[in-house]
Structure formats: structure tokens, C-alpha cells
GROMACS .gro file of N, CA, C and O in nm:
model
  320
    1MET      N    1   0.084  -0.119   0.000
    1MET     CA    2   0.000   0.000   0.000
    1MET      C    3   0.088   0.125   0.000
    1MET      O    4   0.188   0.132   0.069
    2SER      N    5   0.049   0.223  -0.076
    2SER     CA    6   0.124   0.348  -0.086
    2SER      C    7   0.109   0.430   0.042
    2SER      O    8   0.010   0.421   0.113
    3ASP      N    9   0.210   0.513   0.069
    3ASP     CA   10   0.204   0.605   0.183
    3ASP      C   11   0.137   0.737   0.147
    3ASP      O   12   0.124   0.824   0.231
    4ASP      N   13   0.095   0.751   0.021
    4ASP     CA   14   0.030   0.874  -0.024
    4ASP      C   15  -0.119   0.870   0.007
    4ASP      O   16  -0.183   0.766  -0.008
    5PRO      N   17  -0.175   0.984   0.048
    5PRO     CA   18  -0.320   0.988   0.068
    5PRO      C   19  -0.394   0.976  -0.065
    5PRO      O   20  -0.339   1.007  -0.171
    6ILE      N   21  -0.519   0.931  -0.058
    6ILE     CA   22  -0.604   0.917  -0.176
    6ILE      C   23  -0.707   1.029  -0.172
    6ILE      O   24  -0.778   1.046  -0.072
    7LEU      N   25  -0.718   1.104  -0.282
    7LEU     CA   26  -0.816   1.211  -0.291
    7LEU      C   27  -0.956   1.151  -0.301
    7LEU      O   28  -0.984   1.073  -0.391
    8ILE      N   29  -1.043   1.190  -0.207
    8ILE     CA   30  -1.181   1.143  -0.205
    8ILE      C   31  -1.274   1.246  -0.268
    8ILE      O   32  -1.364   1.213  -0.344
    9HIS      N   33  -1.250   1.373  -0.234
    9HIS     CA   34  -1.341   1.479  -0.277
    9HIS      C   35  -1.267   1.612  -0.274
    9HIS      O   36  -1.184   1.634  -0.186
   10ARG      N   37  -1.296   1.700  -0.371
   10ARG     CA   38  -1.236   1.833  -0.374
   10ARG      C   39  -1.347   1.937  -0.378
   10ARG      O   40  -1.442   1.926  -0.455
   11LEU      N   41  -1.332   2.040  -0.295
   11LEU     CA   42  -1.423   2.154  -0.293
   11LEU      C   43  -1.343   2.278  -0.331
   11LEU      O   44  -1.235   2.300  -0.276
   12GLU      N   45  -1.394   2.356  -0.425
   12GLU     CA   46  -1.323   2.476  -0.469
   12GLU      C   47  -1.411   2.599  -0.451
   12GLU      O   48  -1.532   2.592  -0.472
   13SER      N   49  -1.350   2.711  -0.415
   13SER     CA   50  -1.423   2.836  -0.405
   13SER      C   51  -1.465   2.880  -0.544
   13SER      O   52  -1.406   2.841  -0.645
   14GLU      N   53  -1.568   2.963  -0.550
   14GLU     CA   54  -1.620   3.010  -0.679
   14GLU      C   55  -1.515   3.087  -0.757
   14GLU      O   56  -1.512   3.082  -0.880
   15ASP      N   57  -1.427   3.160  -0.687
   15ASP     CA   58  -1.325   3.239  -0.756
   15ASP      C   59  -1.199   3.159  -0.788
   15ASP      O   60  -1.106   3.209  -0.849
   16GLY      N   61  -1.194   3.032  -0.744
   16GLY     CA   62  -1.080   2.946  -0.773
   16GLY      C   63  -0.956   2.974  -0.690
   16GLY      O   64  -0.851   2.917  -0.714
   17LYS      N   65  -0.968   3.058  -0.588
   17LYS     CA   66  -0.851   3.096  -0.508
   17LYS      C   67  -0.832   3.010  -0.383
   17LYS      O   68  -0.732   3.021  -0.314
   18HIS      N   69  -0.929   2.924  -0.352
   18HIS     CA   70  -0.920   2.834  -0.237
   18HIS      C   71  -0.969   2.696  -0.278
   18HIS      O   72  -1.061   2.684  -0.359
   19LEU      N   73  -0.911   2.594  -0.220
   19LEU     CA   74  -0.963   2.459  -0.238
   19LEU      C   75  -0.936   2.376  -0.114
   19LEU      O   76  -0.846   2.406  -0.037
   20VAL      N   77  -1.020   2.276  -0.096
   20VAL     CA   78  -1.005   2.181   0.013
   20VAL      C   79  -1.013   2.042  -0.046
   20VAL      O   80  -1.106   2.011  -0.122
   21ASP      N   81  -0.915   1.960  -0.014
   21ASP     CA   82  -0.917   1.819  -0.051
   21ASP      C   83  -0.953   1.736   0.071
   21ASP      O   84  -0.894   1.756   0.179
   22ILE      N   85  -1.048   1.645   0.056
   22ILE     CA   86  -1.079   1.546   0.157
   22ILE      C   87  -1.002   1.421   0.114
   22ILE      O   88  -1.019   1.373   0.002
   23GLU      N   89  -0.916   1.372   0.203
   23GLU     CA   90  -0.825   1.263   0.166
   23GLU      C   91  -0.837   1.144   0.261
   23GLU      O   92  -0.859   1.162   0.381
   24LEU      N   93  -0.819   1.026   0.206
   24LEU     CA   94  -0.809   0.903   0.283
   24LEU      C   95  -0.662   0.874   0.307
   24LEU      O   96  -0.584   0.863   0.210
   25MET      N   97  -0.624   0.862   0.433
   25MET     CA   98  -0.485   0.837   0.468
   25MET      C   99  -0.457   0.686   0.466
   25MET      O  100  -0.550   0.605   0.479
   26PRO      N  101  -0.331   0.647   0.455
   26PRO     CA  102  -0.297   0.504   0.452
   26PRO      C  103  -0.341   0.428   0.578
   26PRO      O  104  -0.363   0.308   0.574
   27ASN      N  105  -0.358   0.501   0.690
   27ASN     CA  106  -0.399   0.437   0.815
   27ASN      C  107  -0.549   0.416   0.825
   27ASN      O  108  -0.599   0.370   0.927
   28GLY      N  109  -0.625   0.455   0.720
   28GLY     CA  110  -0.769   0.434   0.719
   28GLY      C  111  -0.850   0.552   0.771
   28GLY      O  112  -0.972   0.547   0.770
   29HIS      N  113  -0.784   0.656   0.817
   29HIS     CA  114  -0.853   0.776   0.863
   29HIS      C  115  -0.855   0.880   0.750
   29HIS      O  116  -0.786   0.866   0.650
   30TYR      N  117  -0.933   0.983   0.773
   30TYR     CA  118  -0.950   1.090   0.674
   30TYR      C  119  -0.896   1.222   0.730
   30TYR      O  120  -0.884   1.239   0.851
   31ARG      N  121  -0.866   1.313   0.640
   31ARG     CA  122  -0.824   1.448   0.679
   31ARG      C  123  -0.869   1.545   0.570
   31ARG      O  124  -0.910   1.503   0.462
   32PHE      N  125  -0.861   1.675   0.601
   32PHE     CA  126  -0.879   1.773   0.496
   32PHE      C  127  -0.756   1.861   0.489
   32PHE      O  128  -0.687   1.882   0.589
   33VAL      N  129  -0.727   1.907   0.369
   33VAL     CA  130  -0.610   1.991   0.341
   33VAL      C  131  -0.660   2.112   0.262
   33VAL      O  132  -0.726   2.094   0.159
   34GLU      N  133  -0.632   2.232   0.312
   34GLU     CA  134  -0.670   2.353   0.241
   34GLU      C  135  -0.550   2.411   0.168
   34GLU      O  136  -0.440   2.414   0.222
   35MET      N  137  -0.574   2.461   0.047
   35MET     CA  138  -0.472   2.533  -0.028
   35MET      C  139  -0.535   2.663  -0.077
   35MET      O  140  -0.653   2.668  -0.111
   36THR      N  141  -0.452   2.768  -0.076
   36THR     CA  142  -0.497   2.902  -0.115
   36THR      C  143  -0.401   2.958  -0.218
   36THR      O  144  -0.280   2.938  -0.207
   37GLU      N  145  -0.456   3.028  -0.316
   37GLU     CA  146  -0.371   3.087  -0.419
   37GLU      C  147  -0.278   3.191  -0.359
   37GLU      O  148  -0.319   3.277  -0.282
   38ASP      N  149  -0.152   3.182  -0.394
   38ASP     CA  150  -0.051   3.279  -0.354
   38ASP      C  151  -0.003   3.348  -0.481
   38ASP      O  152   0.013   3.284  -0.585
   39GLU      N  153   0.019   3.477  -0.474
   39GLU     CA  154   0.058   3.551  -0.595
   39GLU      C  155   0.197   3.515  -0.644
   39GLU      O  156   0.230   3.540  -0.760
   40GLY      N  157   0.279   3.455  -0.560
   40GLY     CA  158   0.414   3.417  -0.601
   40GLY      C  159   0.502   3.537  -0.627
   40GLY      O  160   0.483   3.644  -0.571
   41ASP      N  161   0.598   3.519  -0.712
   41ASP     CA  162   0.691   3.627  -0.746
   41ASP      C  163   0.715   3.626  -0.897
   41ASP      O  164   0.650   3.553  -0.972
   42GLU      N  165   0.812   3.706  -0.941
   42GLU     CA  166   0.836   3.715  -1.086
   42GLU      C  167   0.892   3.587  -1.146
   42GLU      O  168   0.889   3.567  -1.267
   43TYR      N  169   0.943   3.497  -1.061
   43TYR     CA  170   1.000   3.372  -1.111
   43TYR      C  171   0.897   3.259  -1.112
   43TYR      O  172   0.885   3.186  -1.209
   44ALA      N  173   0.825   3.245  -1.002
   44ALA     CA  174   0.732   3.133  -0.988
   44ALA      C  175   0.592   3.166  -1.038
   44ALA      O  176   0.520   3.078  -1.082
   45GLY      N  177   0.550   3.291  -1.026
   45GLY     CA  178   0.413   3.327  -1.061
   45GLY      C  179   0.316   3.270  -0.957
   45GLY      O  180   0.357   3.216  -0.855
   46PRO      N  181   0.187   3.281  -0.982
   46PRO     CA  182   0.087   3.233  -0.887
   46PRO      C  183   0.093   3.080  -0.870
   46PRO      O  184   0.124   3.008  -0.964
   47TYR      N  185   0.064   3.035  -0.749
   47TYR     CA  186   0.060   2.892  -0.720
   47TYR      C  187  -0.032   2.868  -0.602
   47TYR      O  188  -0.069   2.961  -0.531
   48MET      N  189  -0.071   2.744  -0.581
   48MET     CA  190  -0.155   2.707  -0.467
   48MET      C  191  -0.066   2.668  -0.351
   48MET      O  192   0.011   2.572  -0.361
   49ALA      N  193  -0.076   2.745  -0.242
   49ALA     CA  194   0.005   2.721  -0.123
   49ALA      C  195  -0.075   2.645  -0.018
   49ALA      O  196  -0.193   2.675   0.005
   50LEU      N  197  -0.012   2.551   0.047
   50LEU     CA  198  -0.075   2.477   0.156
   50LEU      C  199  -0.098   2.572   0.272
   50LEU      O  200  -0.007   2.640   0.318
   51THR      N  201  -0.224   2.581   0.319
   51THR     CA  202  -0.255   2.673   0.428
   51THR      C  203  -0.314   2.605   0.551
   51THR      O  204  -0.320   2.667   0.657
   52HIS      N  205  -0.359   2.480   0.540
   52HIS     CA  206  -0.416   2.413   0.657
   52HIS      C  207  -0.416   2.262   0.640
   52HIS      O  208  -0.460   2.211   0.537
   53PHE      N  209  -0.364   2.192   0.741
   53PHE     CA  210  -0.377   2.047   0.755
   53PHE      C  211  -0.469   2.022   0.873
   53PHE      O  212  -0.450   2.081   0.980
   54SER      N  213  -0.564   1.935   0.859
   54SER     CA  214  -0.651   1.902   0.972
   54SER      C  215  -0.591   1.787   1.052
   54SER      O  216  -0.489   1.729   1.014
   55GLY      N  217  -0.664   1.752   1.156
   55GLY     CA  218  -0.636   1.628   1.228
   55GLY      C  219  -0.698   1.512   1.152
   55GLY      O  220  -0.731   1.524   1.034
   56LEU      N  221  -0.714   1.399   1.218
   56LEU     CA  222  -0.768   1.279   1.155
   56LEU      C  223  -0.913   1.257   1.196
   56LEU      O  224  -0.952   1.289   1.308
   57TYR      N  225  -0.991   1.202   1.104
   57TYR     CA  226  -1.134   1.180   1.124
   57TYR      C  227  -1.168   1.036   1.087
   57TYR      O  228  -1.101   0.973   1.007
   58GLU      N  229  -1.277   0.987   1.144
   58GLU     CA  230  -1.323   0.851   1.116
   58GLU      C  231  -1.390   0.838   0.979
   58GLU      O  232  -1.397   0.729   0.924
   59SER      N  233  -1.440   0.950   0.924
   59SER     CA  234  -1.510   0.944   0.795
   59SER      C  235  -1.479   1.067   0.713
   59SER      O  236  -1.442   1.173   0.767
   60ALA      N  237  -1.501   1.055   0.582
   60ALA     CA  238  -1.485   1.170   0.493
   60ALA      C  239  -1.589   1.277   0.525
   60ALA      O  240  -1.559   1.397   0.519
   61GLU      N  241  -1.708   1.235   0.563
   61GLU     CA  242  -1.815   1.329   0.598
   61GLU      C  243  -1.777   1.412   0.720
   61GLU      O  244  -1.803   1.533   0.724
   62ALA      N  245  -1.717   1.349   0.819
   62ALA     CA  246  -1.675   1.422   0.940
   62ALA      C  247  -1.565   1.522   0.907
   62ALA      O  248  -1.565   1.634   0.959
   63ALA      N  249  -1.473   1.485   0.820
   63ALA     CA  250  -1.366   1.577   0.780
   63ALA      C  251  -1.424   1.697   0.707
   63ALA      O  252  -1.387   1.812   0.735
   64GLU      N  253  -1.518   1.673   0.615
   64GLU     CA  254  -1.579   1.784   0.541
   64GLU      C  255  -1.660   1.874   0.634
   64GLU      O  256  -1.656   1.997   0.624
   65GLN      N  257  -1.735   1.815   0.726
   65GLN     CA  258  -1.815   1.893   0.819
   65GLN      C  259  -1.726   1.984   0.904
   65GLN      O  260  -1.758   2.102   0.923
   66ASP      N  261  -1.616   1.934   0.952
   66ASP     CA  262  -1.525   2.015   1.032
   66ASP      C  263  -1.460   2.125   0.947
   66ASP      O  264  -1.445   2.238   0.992
   67ALA      N  265  -1.424   2.093   0.824
   67ALA     CA  266  -1.367   2.192   0.734
   67ALA      C  267  -1.465   2.307   0.714
   67ALA      O  268  -1.426   2.425   0.718
   68ARG      N  269  -1.593   2.276   0.696
   68ARG     CA  270  -1.695   2.379   0.677
   68ARG      C  271  -1.709   2.466   0.802
   68ARG      O  272  -1.740   2.584   0.791
   69GLY      N  273  -1.686   2.409   0.919
   69GLY     CA  274  -1.694   2.487   1.042
   69GLY      C  275  -1.572   2.574   1.067
   69GLY      O  276  -1.582   2.679   1.130
   70ILE      N  277  -1.457   2.533   1.015
   70ILE     CA  278  -1.330   2.603   1.041
   70ILE      C  279  -1.299   2.708   0.936
   70ILE      O  280  -1.248   2.815   0.968
   71LEU      N  281  -1.326   2.679   0.810
   71LEU     CA  282  -1.284   2.765   0.699
   71LEU      C  283  -1.399   2.856   0.656
   71LEU      O  284  -1.496   2.808   0.597
   72PRO      N  285  -1.388   2.986   0.681
   72PRO     CA  286  -1.499   3.077   0.652
   72PRO      C  287  -1.547   3.074   0.507
   72PRO      O  288  -1.668   3.077   0.482
   73TRP      N  289  -1.458   3.064   0.410
   73TRP     CA  290  -1.498   3.067   0.269
   73TRP      C  291  -1.579   2.945   0.230
   73TRP      O  292  -1.656   2.946   0.134
   74LEU      N  293  -1.566   2.836   0.306
   74LEU     CA  294  -1.629   2.710   0.272
   74LEU      C  295  -1.771   2.699   0.329
   74LEU      O  296  -1.851   2.619   0.281
   75ARG      N  297  -1.804   2.780   0.427
   75ARG     CA  298  -1.933   2.767   0.497
   75ARG      C  299  -2.053   2.779   0.404
   75ARG      O  300  -2.150   2.708   0.419
   76GLY      N  301  -2.048   2.869   0.307
   76GLY     CA  302  -2.162   2.889   0.219
   76GLY      C  303  -2.159   2.808   0.092
   76GLY      O  304  -2.254   2.809   0.014
   77LEU      N  305  -2.052   2.735   0.068
   77LEU     CA  306  -2.036   2.659  -0.056
   77LEU      C  307  -2.119   2.533  -0.053
   77LEU      O  308  -2.116   2.457   0.043
   78ILE      N  309  -2.195   2.510  -0.158
   78ILE     CA  310  -2.279   2.390  -0.168
   78ILE      C  311  -2.195   2.277  -0.224
   78ILE      O  312  -2.125   2.293  -0.323
   79SER      N  313  -2.203   2.162  -0.161
   79SER     CA  314  -2.127   2.044  -0.204
   79SER      C  315  -2.198   1.976  -0.321
   79SER      O  316  -2.320   1.974  -0.329
   80ASN      N  317  -2.119   1.917  -0.411
   80ASN     CA  318  -2.176   1.842  -0.525
   80ASN      C  319  -2.193   1.698  -0.488
   80ASN      O  320  -2.110   1.633  -0.444
   0.00000   0.00000   0.00000
């Protein structure tokens, strides 16, 4: 089994400047990871910077629910 998390679900802000990945970890637990657009510099340009790692959750639903409670931009976003 790989040590890399598996992407379960991605939520993106309407403006594309924020995203949250709900991931399954190799240990069977879930987490959420937030990334936010950073303007970068003249060499790198804009990129998505890691801004938040959550703790571990028993389910993908629990991870998403906590992300919605913690991240202000995500509270009003409707899930697909």
C-alpha cells in the first residue's frame, strides 16, 4: 500500500482561489487539506500554497463537516 493519501473529494471556491481536498490516509482515517492561491513572485508566478492540515477523522463526511466549520470561505459553498 502506498504512503500517499487518496483524494476522495475536492471543494473549490467560486473564484478558484481556495480549495479543500478530503483525503483518505494510509492508516484508514481521513483528513482535509486547504490550499490558497498565492501571488508568487516574478519567477514562480501564482501557485496554490498549503494553508491548513486538519487532524484525523473517522469518515470523509466528518472531515468535510469540520472543514466547513473552520474555513470561513467554505461555509456557504454547496457540495456536489
